[in-house]
Coordinates of C-alpha atoms and ligand atoms in Angstrom, one line a residue:
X1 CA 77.0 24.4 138.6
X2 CA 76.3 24.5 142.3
X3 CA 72.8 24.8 143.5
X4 CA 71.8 27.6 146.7
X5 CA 69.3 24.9 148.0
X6 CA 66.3 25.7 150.3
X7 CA 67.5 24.9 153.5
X8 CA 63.6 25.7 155.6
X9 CA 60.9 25.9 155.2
X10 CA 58.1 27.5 157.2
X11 CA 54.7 26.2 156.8
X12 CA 52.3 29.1 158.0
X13 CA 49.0 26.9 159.2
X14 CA 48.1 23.4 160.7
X15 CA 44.2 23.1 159.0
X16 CA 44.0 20.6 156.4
X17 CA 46.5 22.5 153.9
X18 CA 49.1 22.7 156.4
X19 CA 49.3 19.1 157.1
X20 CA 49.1 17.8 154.2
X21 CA 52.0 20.4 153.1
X22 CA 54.0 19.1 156.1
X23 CA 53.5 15.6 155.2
X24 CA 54.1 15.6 151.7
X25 CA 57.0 17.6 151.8
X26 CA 58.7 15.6 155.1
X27 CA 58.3 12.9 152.6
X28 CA 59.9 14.1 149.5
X29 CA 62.8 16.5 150.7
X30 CA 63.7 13.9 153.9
X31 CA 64.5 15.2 157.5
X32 CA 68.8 15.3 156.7
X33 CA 69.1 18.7 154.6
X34 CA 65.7 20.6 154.7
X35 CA 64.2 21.6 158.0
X36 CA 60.7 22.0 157.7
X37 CA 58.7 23.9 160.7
X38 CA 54.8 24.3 161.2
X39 CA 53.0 27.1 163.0
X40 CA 49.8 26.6 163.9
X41 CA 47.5 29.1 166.4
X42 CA 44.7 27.0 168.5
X43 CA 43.3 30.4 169.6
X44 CA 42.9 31.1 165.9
X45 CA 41.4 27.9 164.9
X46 CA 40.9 25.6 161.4
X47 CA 38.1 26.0 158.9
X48 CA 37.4 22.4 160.0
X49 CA 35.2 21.6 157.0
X50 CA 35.7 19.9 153.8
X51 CA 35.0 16.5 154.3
X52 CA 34.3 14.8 150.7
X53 CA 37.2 14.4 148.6
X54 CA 37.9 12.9 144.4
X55 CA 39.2 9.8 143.5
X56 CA 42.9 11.6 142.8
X57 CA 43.6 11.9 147.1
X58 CA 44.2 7.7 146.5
X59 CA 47.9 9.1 144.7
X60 CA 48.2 11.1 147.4
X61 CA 47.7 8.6 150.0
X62 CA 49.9 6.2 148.0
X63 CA 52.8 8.7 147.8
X64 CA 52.6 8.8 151.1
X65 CA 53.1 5.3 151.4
X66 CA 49.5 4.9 153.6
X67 CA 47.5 1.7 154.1
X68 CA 44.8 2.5 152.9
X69 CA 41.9 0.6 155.6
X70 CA 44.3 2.2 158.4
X71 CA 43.8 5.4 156.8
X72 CA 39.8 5.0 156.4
X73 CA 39.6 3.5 160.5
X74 CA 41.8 6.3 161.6
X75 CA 39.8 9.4 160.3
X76 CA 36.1 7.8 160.5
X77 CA 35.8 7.5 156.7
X78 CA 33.2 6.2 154.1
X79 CA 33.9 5.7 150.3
X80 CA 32.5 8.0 148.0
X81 CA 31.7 7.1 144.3
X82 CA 30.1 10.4 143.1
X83 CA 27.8 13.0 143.7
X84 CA 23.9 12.5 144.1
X85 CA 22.6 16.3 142.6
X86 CA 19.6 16.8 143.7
X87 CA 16.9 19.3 142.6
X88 CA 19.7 21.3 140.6
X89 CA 18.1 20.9 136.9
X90 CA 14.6 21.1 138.4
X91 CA 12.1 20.2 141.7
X92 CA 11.9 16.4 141.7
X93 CA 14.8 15.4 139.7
X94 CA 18.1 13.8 140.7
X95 CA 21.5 12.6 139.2
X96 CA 24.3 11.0 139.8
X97 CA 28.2 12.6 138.4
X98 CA 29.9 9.4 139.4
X99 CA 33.7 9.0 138.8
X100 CA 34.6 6.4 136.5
X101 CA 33.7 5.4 133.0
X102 CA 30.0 5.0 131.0
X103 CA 29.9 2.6 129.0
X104 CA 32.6 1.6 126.4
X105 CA 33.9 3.3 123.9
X106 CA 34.1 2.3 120.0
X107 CA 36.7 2.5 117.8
X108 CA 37.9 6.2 119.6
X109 CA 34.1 7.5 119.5
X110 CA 33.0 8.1 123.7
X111 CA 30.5 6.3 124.3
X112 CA 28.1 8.7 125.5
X113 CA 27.6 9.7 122.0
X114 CA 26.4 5.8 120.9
X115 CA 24.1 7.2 123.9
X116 CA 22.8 10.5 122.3
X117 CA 22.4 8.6 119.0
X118 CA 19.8 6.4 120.4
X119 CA 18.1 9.0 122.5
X120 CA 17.6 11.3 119.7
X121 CA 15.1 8.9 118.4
X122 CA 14.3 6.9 121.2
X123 CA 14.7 7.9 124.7
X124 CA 17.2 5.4 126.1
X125 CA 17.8 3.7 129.0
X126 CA 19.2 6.0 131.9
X127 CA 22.6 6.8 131.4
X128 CA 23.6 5.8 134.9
X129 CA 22.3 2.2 133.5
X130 CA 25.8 2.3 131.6
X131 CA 28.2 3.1 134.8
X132 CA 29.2 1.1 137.4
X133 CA 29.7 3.6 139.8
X134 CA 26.5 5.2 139.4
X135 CA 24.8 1.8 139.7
X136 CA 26.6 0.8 142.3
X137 CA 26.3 4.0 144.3
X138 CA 22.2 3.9 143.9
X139 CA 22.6 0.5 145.4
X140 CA 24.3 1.1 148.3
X141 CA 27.3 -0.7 146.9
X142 CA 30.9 -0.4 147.3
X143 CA 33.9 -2.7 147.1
X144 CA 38.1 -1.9 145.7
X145 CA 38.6 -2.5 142.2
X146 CA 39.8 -6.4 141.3
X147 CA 42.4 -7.1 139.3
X148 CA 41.0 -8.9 136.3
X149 CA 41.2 -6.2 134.0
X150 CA 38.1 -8.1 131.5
X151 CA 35.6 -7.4 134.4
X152 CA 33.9 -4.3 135.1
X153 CA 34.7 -4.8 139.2
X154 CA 38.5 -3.9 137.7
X155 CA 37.1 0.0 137.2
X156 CA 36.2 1.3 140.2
X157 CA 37.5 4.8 141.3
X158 CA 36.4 5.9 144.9
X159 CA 37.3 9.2 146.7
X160 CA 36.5 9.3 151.1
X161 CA 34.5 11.1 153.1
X162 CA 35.8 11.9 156.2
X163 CA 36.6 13.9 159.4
X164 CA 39.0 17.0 158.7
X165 CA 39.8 17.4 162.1
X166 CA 40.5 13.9 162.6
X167 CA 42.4 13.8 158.9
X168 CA 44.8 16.7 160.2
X169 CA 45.8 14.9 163.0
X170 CA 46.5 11.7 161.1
X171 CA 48.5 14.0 159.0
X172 CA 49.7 15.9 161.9
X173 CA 51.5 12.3 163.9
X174 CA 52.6 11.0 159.8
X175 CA 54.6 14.8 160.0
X176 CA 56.5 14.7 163.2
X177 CA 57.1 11.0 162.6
X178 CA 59.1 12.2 159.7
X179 CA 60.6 15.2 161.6
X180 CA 58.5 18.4 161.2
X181 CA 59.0 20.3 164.2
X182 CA 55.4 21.9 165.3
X183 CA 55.0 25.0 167.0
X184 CA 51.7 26.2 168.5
X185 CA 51.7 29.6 168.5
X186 CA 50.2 32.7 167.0
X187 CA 51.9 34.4 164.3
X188 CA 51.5 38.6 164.8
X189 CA 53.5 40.4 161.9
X190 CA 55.1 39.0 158.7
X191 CA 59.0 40.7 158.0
X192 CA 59.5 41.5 154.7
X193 CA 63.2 42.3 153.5
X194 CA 64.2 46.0 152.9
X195 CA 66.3 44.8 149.6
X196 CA 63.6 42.7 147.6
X197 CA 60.5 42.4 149.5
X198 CA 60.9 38.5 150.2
X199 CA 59.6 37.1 153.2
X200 CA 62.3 37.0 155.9
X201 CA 60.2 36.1 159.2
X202 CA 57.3 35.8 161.1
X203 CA 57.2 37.5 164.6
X204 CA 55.2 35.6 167.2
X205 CA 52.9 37.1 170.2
X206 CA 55.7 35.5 172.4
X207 CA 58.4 38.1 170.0
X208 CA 59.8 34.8 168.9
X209 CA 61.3 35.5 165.3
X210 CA 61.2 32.1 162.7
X211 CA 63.0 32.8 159.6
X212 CA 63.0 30.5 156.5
X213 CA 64.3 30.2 152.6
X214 CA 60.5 29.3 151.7
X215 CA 57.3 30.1 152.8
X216 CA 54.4 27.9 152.7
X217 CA 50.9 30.2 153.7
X218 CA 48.4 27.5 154.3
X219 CA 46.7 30.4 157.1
X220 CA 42.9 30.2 155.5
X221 CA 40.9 32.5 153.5
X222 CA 42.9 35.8 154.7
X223 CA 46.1 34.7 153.1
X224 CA 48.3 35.9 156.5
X225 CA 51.8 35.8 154.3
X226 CA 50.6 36.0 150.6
X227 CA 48.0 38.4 151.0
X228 CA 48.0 40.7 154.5
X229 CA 52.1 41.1 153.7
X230 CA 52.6 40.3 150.2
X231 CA 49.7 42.3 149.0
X232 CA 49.0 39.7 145.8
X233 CA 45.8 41.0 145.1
X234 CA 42.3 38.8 144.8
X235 CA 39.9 38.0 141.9
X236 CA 37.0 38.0 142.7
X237 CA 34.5 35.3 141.0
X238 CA 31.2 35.9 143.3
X239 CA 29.3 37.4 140.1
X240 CA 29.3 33.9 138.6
X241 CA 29.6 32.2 141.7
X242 CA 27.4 33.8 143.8
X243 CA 27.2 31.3 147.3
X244 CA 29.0 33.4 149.8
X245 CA 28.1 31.9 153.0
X246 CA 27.4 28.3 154.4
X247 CA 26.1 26.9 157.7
X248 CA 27.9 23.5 158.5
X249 CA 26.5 20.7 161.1
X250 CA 27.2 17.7 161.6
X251 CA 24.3 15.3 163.2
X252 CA 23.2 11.4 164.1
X253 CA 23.5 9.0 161.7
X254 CA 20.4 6.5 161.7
X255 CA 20.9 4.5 158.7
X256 CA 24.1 2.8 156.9
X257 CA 26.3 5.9 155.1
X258 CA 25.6 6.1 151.8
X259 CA 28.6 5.4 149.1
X260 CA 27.6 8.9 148.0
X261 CA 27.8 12.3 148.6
X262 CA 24.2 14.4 148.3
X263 CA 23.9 18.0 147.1
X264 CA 20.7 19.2 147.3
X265 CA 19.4 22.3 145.9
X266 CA 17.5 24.8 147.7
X267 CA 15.9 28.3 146.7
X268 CA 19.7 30.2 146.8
X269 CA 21.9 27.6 147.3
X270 CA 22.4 23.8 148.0
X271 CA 23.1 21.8 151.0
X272 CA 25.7 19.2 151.2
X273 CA 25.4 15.8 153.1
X274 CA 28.1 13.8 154.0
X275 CA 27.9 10.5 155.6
X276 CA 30.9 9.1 157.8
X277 CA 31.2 6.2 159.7
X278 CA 30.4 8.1 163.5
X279 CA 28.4 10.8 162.0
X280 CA 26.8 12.8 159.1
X281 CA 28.5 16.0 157.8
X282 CA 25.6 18.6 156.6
X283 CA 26.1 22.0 155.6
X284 CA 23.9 24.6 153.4
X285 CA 26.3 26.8 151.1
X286 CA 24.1 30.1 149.9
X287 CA 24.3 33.9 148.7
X288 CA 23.9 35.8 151.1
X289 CA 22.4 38.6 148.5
X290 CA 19.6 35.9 148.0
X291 CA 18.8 35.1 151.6
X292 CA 19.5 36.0 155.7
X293 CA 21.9 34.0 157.5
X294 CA 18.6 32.9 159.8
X295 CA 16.4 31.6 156.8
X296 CA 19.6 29.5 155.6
X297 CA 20.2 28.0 159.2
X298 CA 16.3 27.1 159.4
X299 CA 16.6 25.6 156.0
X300 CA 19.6 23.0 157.0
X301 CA 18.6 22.4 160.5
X302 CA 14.6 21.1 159.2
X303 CA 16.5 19.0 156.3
X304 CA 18.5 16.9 158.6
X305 CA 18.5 12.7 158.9
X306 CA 19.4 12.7 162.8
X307 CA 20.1 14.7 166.2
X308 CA 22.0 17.9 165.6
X309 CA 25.5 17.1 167.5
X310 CA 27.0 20.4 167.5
X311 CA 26.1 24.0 167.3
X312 CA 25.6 25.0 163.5
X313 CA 29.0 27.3 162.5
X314 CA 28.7 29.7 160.1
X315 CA 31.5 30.3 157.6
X316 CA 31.8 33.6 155.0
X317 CA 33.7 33.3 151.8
X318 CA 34.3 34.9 148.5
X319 CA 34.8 32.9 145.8
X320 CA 37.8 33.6 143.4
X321 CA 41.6 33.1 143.3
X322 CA 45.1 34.7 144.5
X323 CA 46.2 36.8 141.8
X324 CA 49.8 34.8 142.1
X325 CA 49.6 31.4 143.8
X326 CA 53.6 31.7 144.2
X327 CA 54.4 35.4 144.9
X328 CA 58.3 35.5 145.7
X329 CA 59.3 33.1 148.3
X330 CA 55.7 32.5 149.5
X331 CA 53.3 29.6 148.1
X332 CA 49.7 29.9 148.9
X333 CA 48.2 26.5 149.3
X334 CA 44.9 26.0 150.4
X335 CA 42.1 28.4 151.2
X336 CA 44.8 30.8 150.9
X337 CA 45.4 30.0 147.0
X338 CA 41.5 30.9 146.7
X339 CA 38.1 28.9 147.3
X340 CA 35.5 27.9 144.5
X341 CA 33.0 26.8 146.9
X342 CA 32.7 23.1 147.6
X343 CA 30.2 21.7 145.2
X344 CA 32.7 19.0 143.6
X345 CA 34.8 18.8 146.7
X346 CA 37.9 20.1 144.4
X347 CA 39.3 22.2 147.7
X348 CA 41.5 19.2 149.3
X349 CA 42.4 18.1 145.6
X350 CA 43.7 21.7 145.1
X351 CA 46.2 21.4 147.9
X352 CA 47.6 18.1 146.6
X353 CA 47.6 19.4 142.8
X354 CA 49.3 22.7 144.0
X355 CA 52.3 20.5 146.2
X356 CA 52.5 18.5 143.3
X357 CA 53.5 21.4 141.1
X358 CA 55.3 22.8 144.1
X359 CA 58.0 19.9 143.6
X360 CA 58.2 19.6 139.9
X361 CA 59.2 23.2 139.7
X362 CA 60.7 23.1 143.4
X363 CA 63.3 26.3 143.7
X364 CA 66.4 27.2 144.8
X365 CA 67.1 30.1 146.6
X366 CA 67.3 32.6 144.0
X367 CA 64.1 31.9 143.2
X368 CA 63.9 32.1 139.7
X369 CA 61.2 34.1 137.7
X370 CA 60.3 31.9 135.3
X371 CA 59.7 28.9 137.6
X372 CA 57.5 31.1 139.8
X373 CA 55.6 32.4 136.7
X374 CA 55.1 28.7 135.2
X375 CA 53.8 27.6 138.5
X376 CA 51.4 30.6 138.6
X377 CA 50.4 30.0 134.9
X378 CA 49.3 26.1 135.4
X379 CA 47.7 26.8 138.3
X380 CA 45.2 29.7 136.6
X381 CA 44.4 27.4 134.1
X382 CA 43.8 24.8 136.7
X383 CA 41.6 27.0 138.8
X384 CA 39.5 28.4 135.7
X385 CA 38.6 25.5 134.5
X386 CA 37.3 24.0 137.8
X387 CA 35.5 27.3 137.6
X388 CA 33.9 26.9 134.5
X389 CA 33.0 23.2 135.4
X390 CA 30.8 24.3 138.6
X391 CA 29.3 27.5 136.7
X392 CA 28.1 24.9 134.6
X393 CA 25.8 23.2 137.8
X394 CA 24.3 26.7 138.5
X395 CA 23.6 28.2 134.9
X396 CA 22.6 25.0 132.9
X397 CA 19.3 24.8 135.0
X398 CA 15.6 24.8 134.4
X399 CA 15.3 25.9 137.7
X400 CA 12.9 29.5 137.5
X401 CA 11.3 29.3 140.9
X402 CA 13.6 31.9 142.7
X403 CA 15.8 34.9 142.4
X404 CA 18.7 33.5 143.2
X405 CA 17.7 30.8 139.9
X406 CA 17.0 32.8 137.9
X407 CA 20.2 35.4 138.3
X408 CA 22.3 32.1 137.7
X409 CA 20.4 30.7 134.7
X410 CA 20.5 34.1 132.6
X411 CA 24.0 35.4 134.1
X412 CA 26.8 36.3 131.5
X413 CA 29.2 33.5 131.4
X414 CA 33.0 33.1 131.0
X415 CA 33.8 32.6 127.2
X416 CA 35.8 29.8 128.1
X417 CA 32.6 28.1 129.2
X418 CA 29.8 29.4 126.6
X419 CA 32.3 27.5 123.9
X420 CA 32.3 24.6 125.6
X421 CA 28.0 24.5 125.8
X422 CA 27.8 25.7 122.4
X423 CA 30.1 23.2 120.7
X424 CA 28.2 20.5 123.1
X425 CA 24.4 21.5 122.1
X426 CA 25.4 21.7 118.4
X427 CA 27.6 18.6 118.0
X428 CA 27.7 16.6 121.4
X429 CA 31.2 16.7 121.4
X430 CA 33.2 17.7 124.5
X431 CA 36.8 18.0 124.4
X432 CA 39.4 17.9 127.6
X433 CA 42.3 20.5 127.5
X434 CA 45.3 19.7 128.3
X435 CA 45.5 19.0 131.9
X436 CA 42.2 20.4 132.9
X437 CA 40.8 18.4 136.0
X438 CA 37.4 17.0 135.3
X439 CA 37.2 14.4 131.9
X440 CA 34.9 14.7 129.3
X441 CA 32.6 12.0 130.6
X442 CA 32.5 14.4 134.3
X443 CA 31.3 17.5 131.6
X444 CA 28.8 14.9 129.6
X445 CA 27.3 13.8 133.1
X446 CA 26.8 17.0 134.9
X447 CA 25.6 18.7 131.6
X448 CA 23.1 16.4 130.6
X449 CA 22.0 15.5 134.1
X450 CA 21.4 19.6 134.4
X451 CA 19.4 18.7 131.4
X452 CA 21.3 20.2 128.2
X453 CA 21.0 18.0 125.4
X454 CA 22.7 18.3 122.1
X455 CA 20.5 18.3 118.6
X456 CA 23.4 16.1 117.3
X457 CA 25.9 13.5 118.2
X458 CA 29.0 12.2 116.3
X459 CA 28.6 11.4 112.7
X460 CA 31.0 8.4 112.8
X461 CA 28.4 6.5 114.8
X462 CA 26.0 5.9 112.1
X463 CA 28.9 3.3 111.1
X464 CA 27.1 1.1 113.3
X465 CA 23.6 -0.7 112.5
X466 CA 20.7 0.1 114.8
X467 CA 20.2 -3.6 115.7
X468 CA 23.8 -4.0 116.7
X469 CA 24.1 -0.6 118.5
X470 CA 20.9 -1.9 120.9
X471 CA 22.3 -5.2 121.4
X472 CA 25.5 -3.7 122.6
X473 CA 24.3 -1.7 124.8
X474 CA 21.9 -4.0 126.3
X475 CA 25.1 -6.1 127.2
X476 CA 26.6 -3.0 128.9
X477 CA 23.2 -2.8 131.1
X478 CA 23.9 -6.4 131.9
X479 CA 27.3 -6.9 132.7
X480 CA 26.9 -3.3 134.9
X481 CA 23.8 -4.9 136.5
X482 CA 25.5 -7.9 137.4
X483 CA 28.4 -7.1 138.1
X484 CA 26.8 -4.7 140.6
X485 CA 24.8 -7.6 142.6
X486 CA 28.0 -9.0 143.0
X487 CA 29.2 -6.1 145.2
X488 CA 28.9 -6.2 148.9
X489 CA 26.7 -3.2 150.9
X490 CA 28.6 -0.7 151.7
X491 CA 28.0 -1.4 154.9
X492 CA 29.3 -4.3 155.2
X493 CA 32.3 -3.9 153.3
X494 CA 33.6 -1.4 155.8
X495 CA 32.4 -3.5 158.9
X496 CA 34.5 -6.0 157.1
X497 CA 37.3 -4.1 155.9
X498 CA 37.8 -0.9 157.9
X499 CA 35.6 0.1 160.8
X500 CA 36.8 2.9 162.8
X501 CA 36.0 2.6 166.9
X502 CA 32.9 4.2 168.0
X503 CA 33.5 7.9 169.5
Ligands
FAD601 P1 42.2 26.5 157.6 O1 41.5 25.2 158.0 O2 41.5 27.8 157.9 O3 43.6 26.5 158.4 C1 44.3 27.7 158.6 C2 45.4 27.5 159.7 O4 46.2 28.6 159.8 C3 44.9 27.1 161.0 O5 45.7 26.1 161.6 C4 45.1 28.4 161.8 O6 45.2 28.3 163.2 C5 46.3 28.9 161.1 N1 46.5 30.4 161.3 C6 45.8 31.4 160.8 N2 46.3 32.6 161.2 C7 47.4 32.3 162.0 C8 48.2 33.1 162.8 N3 48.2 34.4 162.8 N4 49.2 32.5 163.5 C9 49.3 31.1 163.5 N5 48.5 30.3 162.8 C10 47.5 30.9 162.1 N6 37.1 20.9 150.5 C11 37.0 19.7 149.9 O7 37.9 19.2 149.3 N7 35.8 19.0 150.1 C12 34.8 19.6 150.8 O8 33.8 18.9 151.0 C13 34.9 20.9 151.3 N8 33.9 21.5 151.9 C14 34.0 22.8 152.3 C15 32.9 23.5 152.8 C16 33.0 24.8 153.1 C17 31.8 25.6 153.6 C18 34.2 25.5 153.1 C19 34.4 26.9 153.5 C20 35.3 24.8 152.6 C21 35.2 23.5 152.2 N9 36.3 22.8 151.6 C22 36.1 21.5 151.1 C23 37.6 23.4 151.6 C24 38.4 22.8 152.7 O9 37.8 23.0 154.0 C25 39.8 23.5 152.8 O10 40.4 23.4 151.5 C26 40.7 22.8 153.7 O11 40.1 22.7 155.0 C27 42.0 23.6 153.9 O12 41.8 24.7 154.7 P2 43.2 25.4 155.1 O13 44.1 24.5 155.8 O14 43.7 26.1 153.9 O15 42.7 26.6 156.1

C-alpha cells in the first residue's frame, strides 16, 4: 500500500505553542521530505506568560536532544520541586504538592495509607516529613537525582521555572537550525476548500497565500484556524472554574529563588510567584464576577518581594476546551486547544502531551476519521481529568470568608470528581485511570493538604504491628532528613551548575 504523506505543514503562531510545535516536529519528521513553515505576527503579539512548568518537560527536553544546564542558562531558569499552596484550605495555613514519591510503599499498599493509619489515632508527623522533595523544597534545596538507586537523592523529579519569551526564542534558533522556515507576518483570512471544508490557506495582509497538507493553530485563546474558520465550538468550564482574569508582573528579586513555586490565595482568586534567576514572575489569576480589575491589580502590586519592572498586563480568559482538538486538517495546540487556568502549570505540559499524540497517530493526507476521533477522545479525557484535579483546590476548602469561597466550596461538581472525594473520605483509597496526568500521591497531597481527611484507610495495613509501623516510619523521617542536609542551596547549585548572565 502507498501512503499520500504530509508534505507541509503550516504552524499558525510563534508563542510558546508554536515553538515548541516547530521544534518537536523539525525533529521527528527531518528537514528532507516535510517542509514545515511558521507564521508568527509581532504586531499581534504572544501571551508571554506561563513560566512554571512539571517534571514531564525533562522528556521533552531530552527528545530534543537538549543539555540540560545550557537549557536552564539560556532561558534564566530555576528548578522547581512543587507547589507551596498557600492560604487555599484556610488563612494561615500552607502546603506543599511536591512531585515525587512519600514515603515507601508496602507490599502494593501506598504509603500514604500506613500515614492515615497512624493519624487516625495519633496525629502524625507532617506528611511532607516523608518526601524528599517537599523537604528539600522547604529548605531551600535542590540538586539532580544520583544514580544509586538505594538512596533517596536517586528520586528527585524537578520541573523549571523560566522566561517564556526567552524559552521561545531558544526554541525559536533550535527550529531554524533544523530548517523551519519563519515568516513574520500577519495572517488576515483562513481559505477553506469548496469540496470538504479542509483548510487550504491562509492569506496574509501582504495578499501572500501559504497553503499546507496540515495545519497546526498554535494562534492563542481565539483559535484563528480551528475556531474563527473551522467553527469547532467551545466548552465552557467557568461555572466550576470561575478565575477569568489575571494581572501578571514580573519584579526585583532580593533574595535567592526559591526551588518552589508559591500560590497564594486571596479573597477571589490566588496569586502566583515565580522566581527566576534575573527576576520574579508574579501574577494574580481572579473572577472577575467576584472582584474589579483595579481591586485585583492593587492586590498583586502590595504583595510583591521587589521593584515592579514592568507595567502590570492584564490577560482575560475563559476556562474550558475546543470541542475537537483535531478538527479536519487543523490541530489546536496550545491556548488554542483550551486553557484551565494555571494553578498546576499543566498549560506548557498540554502542548508537549498534545505533539506527542500528534505523532503517534500522525496522518496522511486523507486524513482518516478514526485517527482524528481517537486523538480527540484521549485528549478529552486528558483535559477533564486535569479539570477535576484543580476543581479539587477550589471546592475542598474551609475557606468561608468571601463570595467568591464560598460559591466554590458549595458549587455542584463534575461526577467524575464527587466519586473520586467520596470513595477517598470513605476508604482513603485513590485510584489513577488509565493515563490520567496527576498520580495518586498528587490527588492524596492536594486533598489532604486542602484538609479532606478520610474516616478510614486500607484494611490490609493492620497486617503490620503498631511498634513496627512507627519504627518504620521514623526511619523514613531520617533518611529524608538526612539525605536532605546533604543537598546543596539552591542557590548554589545553580551558581555552580548553570548561571544564566545577568540582563
Ligand atoms: P500565544 O502566546 O498567545 O501565541 C499566539 C501566537 O499566534 C503569537 O505568536 C501571535 O503573534 C500569533 N498569532 C495570532 N494571531 C495571528 C495572526 N492573525 N497572524 C499571525 N500570527 C498570529 N502555562 C504553564 O504551563 N505554566 C504557567 O505557569 C502558566 N501560566 C499562565 C498564566 C496565565 C495568566 C495564562 C493566561 C496562561 C498561563 N500558562 C501557563 C499558559 C501558557 O502561557 C500558554 O500555554 C503558552 O504560553 C502557550 O501559548 P500559545 O503559544 O498557545 O499562545
Amino acid at each position: 500500500m502507498q501512503h499520500t504523506n504530509i508534505e507541509s505543514i503550516l504552524i499558525v503562531g510563534g508563542g510558546t505553542a508554536g515553538w515548541m510545535s516547530a521544534a518537536a516536529l523539525a525533529k521527528i519528521l527531518g528537514r528532507e521530505k516535510v517542509k514545515i513553515r511558521l507564521v508568527e505576527s509581532e504586531d499581534i503579539g504572544t501571551v508571554g506568560v506561563g513560566e512554571a512548568t512539571i517534571p514531564q518537560i525533562q522528556r521533552f527536553n531530552i527528545m530534543l536532544g537538549l543539555d540540560d544546564n545550557d537549557f536552564v542558562k539560556k532561558t534564566q531558569a530555576t528548578f522547581k520541586l512543587g507547589i507551596q499552596f498557600v492560604n487555599w484550605r484556610k488563612q494561615g495555613h500552607s502546603y506543599i504538592h511536591a512531585f515525587g514519591d512519600v514515603g515507601i510503599d508496602v507490599d502494593a499498599i501506598p504509603f500514604y495509607h500506613y500515614w492515615l493509619k497512624l493519624n487516625h489515632t495519633n496525629p502524625d508527623a507532617d506528611i511532607g516529613e516523608y518526601c524528599l522533595n517537599t523537604s528539600a523544597a522547604l529548605n531551600r534545596k535542590f540538586m539532580r537525582p544520583i544514580n544509586n538507586p538505594n538512596s533517596p537523592l536517586s528520586n528527585i523529579p524537578y520541573a523549571y521555572h523560566f522566561d517564556a519569551g526567552l524559552y521561545a526564542k531558544f526554541l525559536r534558533q533550535y527550529a531554524e537550525n533544523l530548517g523551519v522556515e519563519r515568516i513574520e507576518a500577519t495572517i488576515d483570512q483562513v481559505n477553506l476548500r469548496d469540496s470538504d471544508g479542509f483548510v487550504e490557506s491562509v492569506t496574509l495582509k501582504n495578499g501572500k497565500q501559504l497553503a499546507a497538507d496540515l495545519f497546526i493553530d498554535c494562534s492563542g485563546f481565539k483559535g484563528l484556524v480551528i475556531e474563527e474558520a473551522l467553527k469547532t465550538g467551545y466548552e465552557d468550564w467557568s461555572h466550576w472554574l470561575p478565575c477569568d482574569r489575571a494581572w501578571a508582573v514580573p519584579c526585583a528579586s532580593n533574595k535567592a529563588p526559591t526551588s518552589y513555586t508559591r500560590s497564594t490565595a486571596h479573597s477571589a482568586g490566588w496569586q502566583w510567584r515565580i522566581p527566576l534567576q534575573h527576576r520574579i514572575g508574579n501574577g494574580h489569576v481572579y473572577s472577575s464576577k467576584f472582584m474589579d480589575d483595579q481591586e485585583a491589580k492593587n492586590i498583586l502590586l502590595s504583595n510583591l518581594d521587589g521593584e515592579v519592572l514592568a507595567a502590570p498586563k492584564q490577560l482575560r480568559f475563559t476556562t474550558g476546551k475546543r470541542k475537537q482538538f483535531w478538527n479536519k486538517n487543523c490541530v489546536a495546540v496550545g491556548l488554542s486547544s483550551g486553557f484551565m487556568e494555571p494553578l498546576e502549570s499543566t498549560s506548557i505540559h498540554l502542548i508537549q502531551s498534545s505533539l506527542a499524540k500528534l505523532i503517534s497517530l500522525f496522518p496522511t493526507k486523507d486524513f482518516n476519521q478514526a485517527n482524528i476521533a481517537e486523538y480527540n477522545r484521549q485528549t478529552h479525557f486528558e483535559f477533564e481529568k486535569i479539570r477535576d484535579f484543580l476543581i479539587l483546590h477550589y471546592h475542598v476548602t474551609e475557606r468561608d470568608d468571601s463570595d467568591f469561597w464560598n460559591y466554590c466550596r458549595t458549587m455542584e461538581i463534575p461526577d467524575s470528581l464527587a466519586q473520586k472525594i467520596s470513595l477517598f473520605r470513605s476508604t482513603g483509597k485513590i485510584f489513577r485511570e488509565s493515563y490520567e496526568m496527576f498520580s495518586e500521591l498528587s490527588w492524596f497531597e492536594v486533598m489532604q493538604g486542602q484538609g479532606l481527611m478520610p474516616s478510614s484507610y486500607h484494611p490490609l495495613t493492620d497486617l503490620t504491628d503498631d511498634a513496627v509501623l512507627h519504627e518504620r516510619m521514623s526511619k523514613i523521617r531520617q533518611a529524608i532528613k538526612t539525605s536532605v542536609d546533604l543537598m546543596p542551596f539552591h542557590e548554589d547549585f545553580i551558581a555552580q551548575h548553570c548561571a544564566a548572565n545577568k540582563m
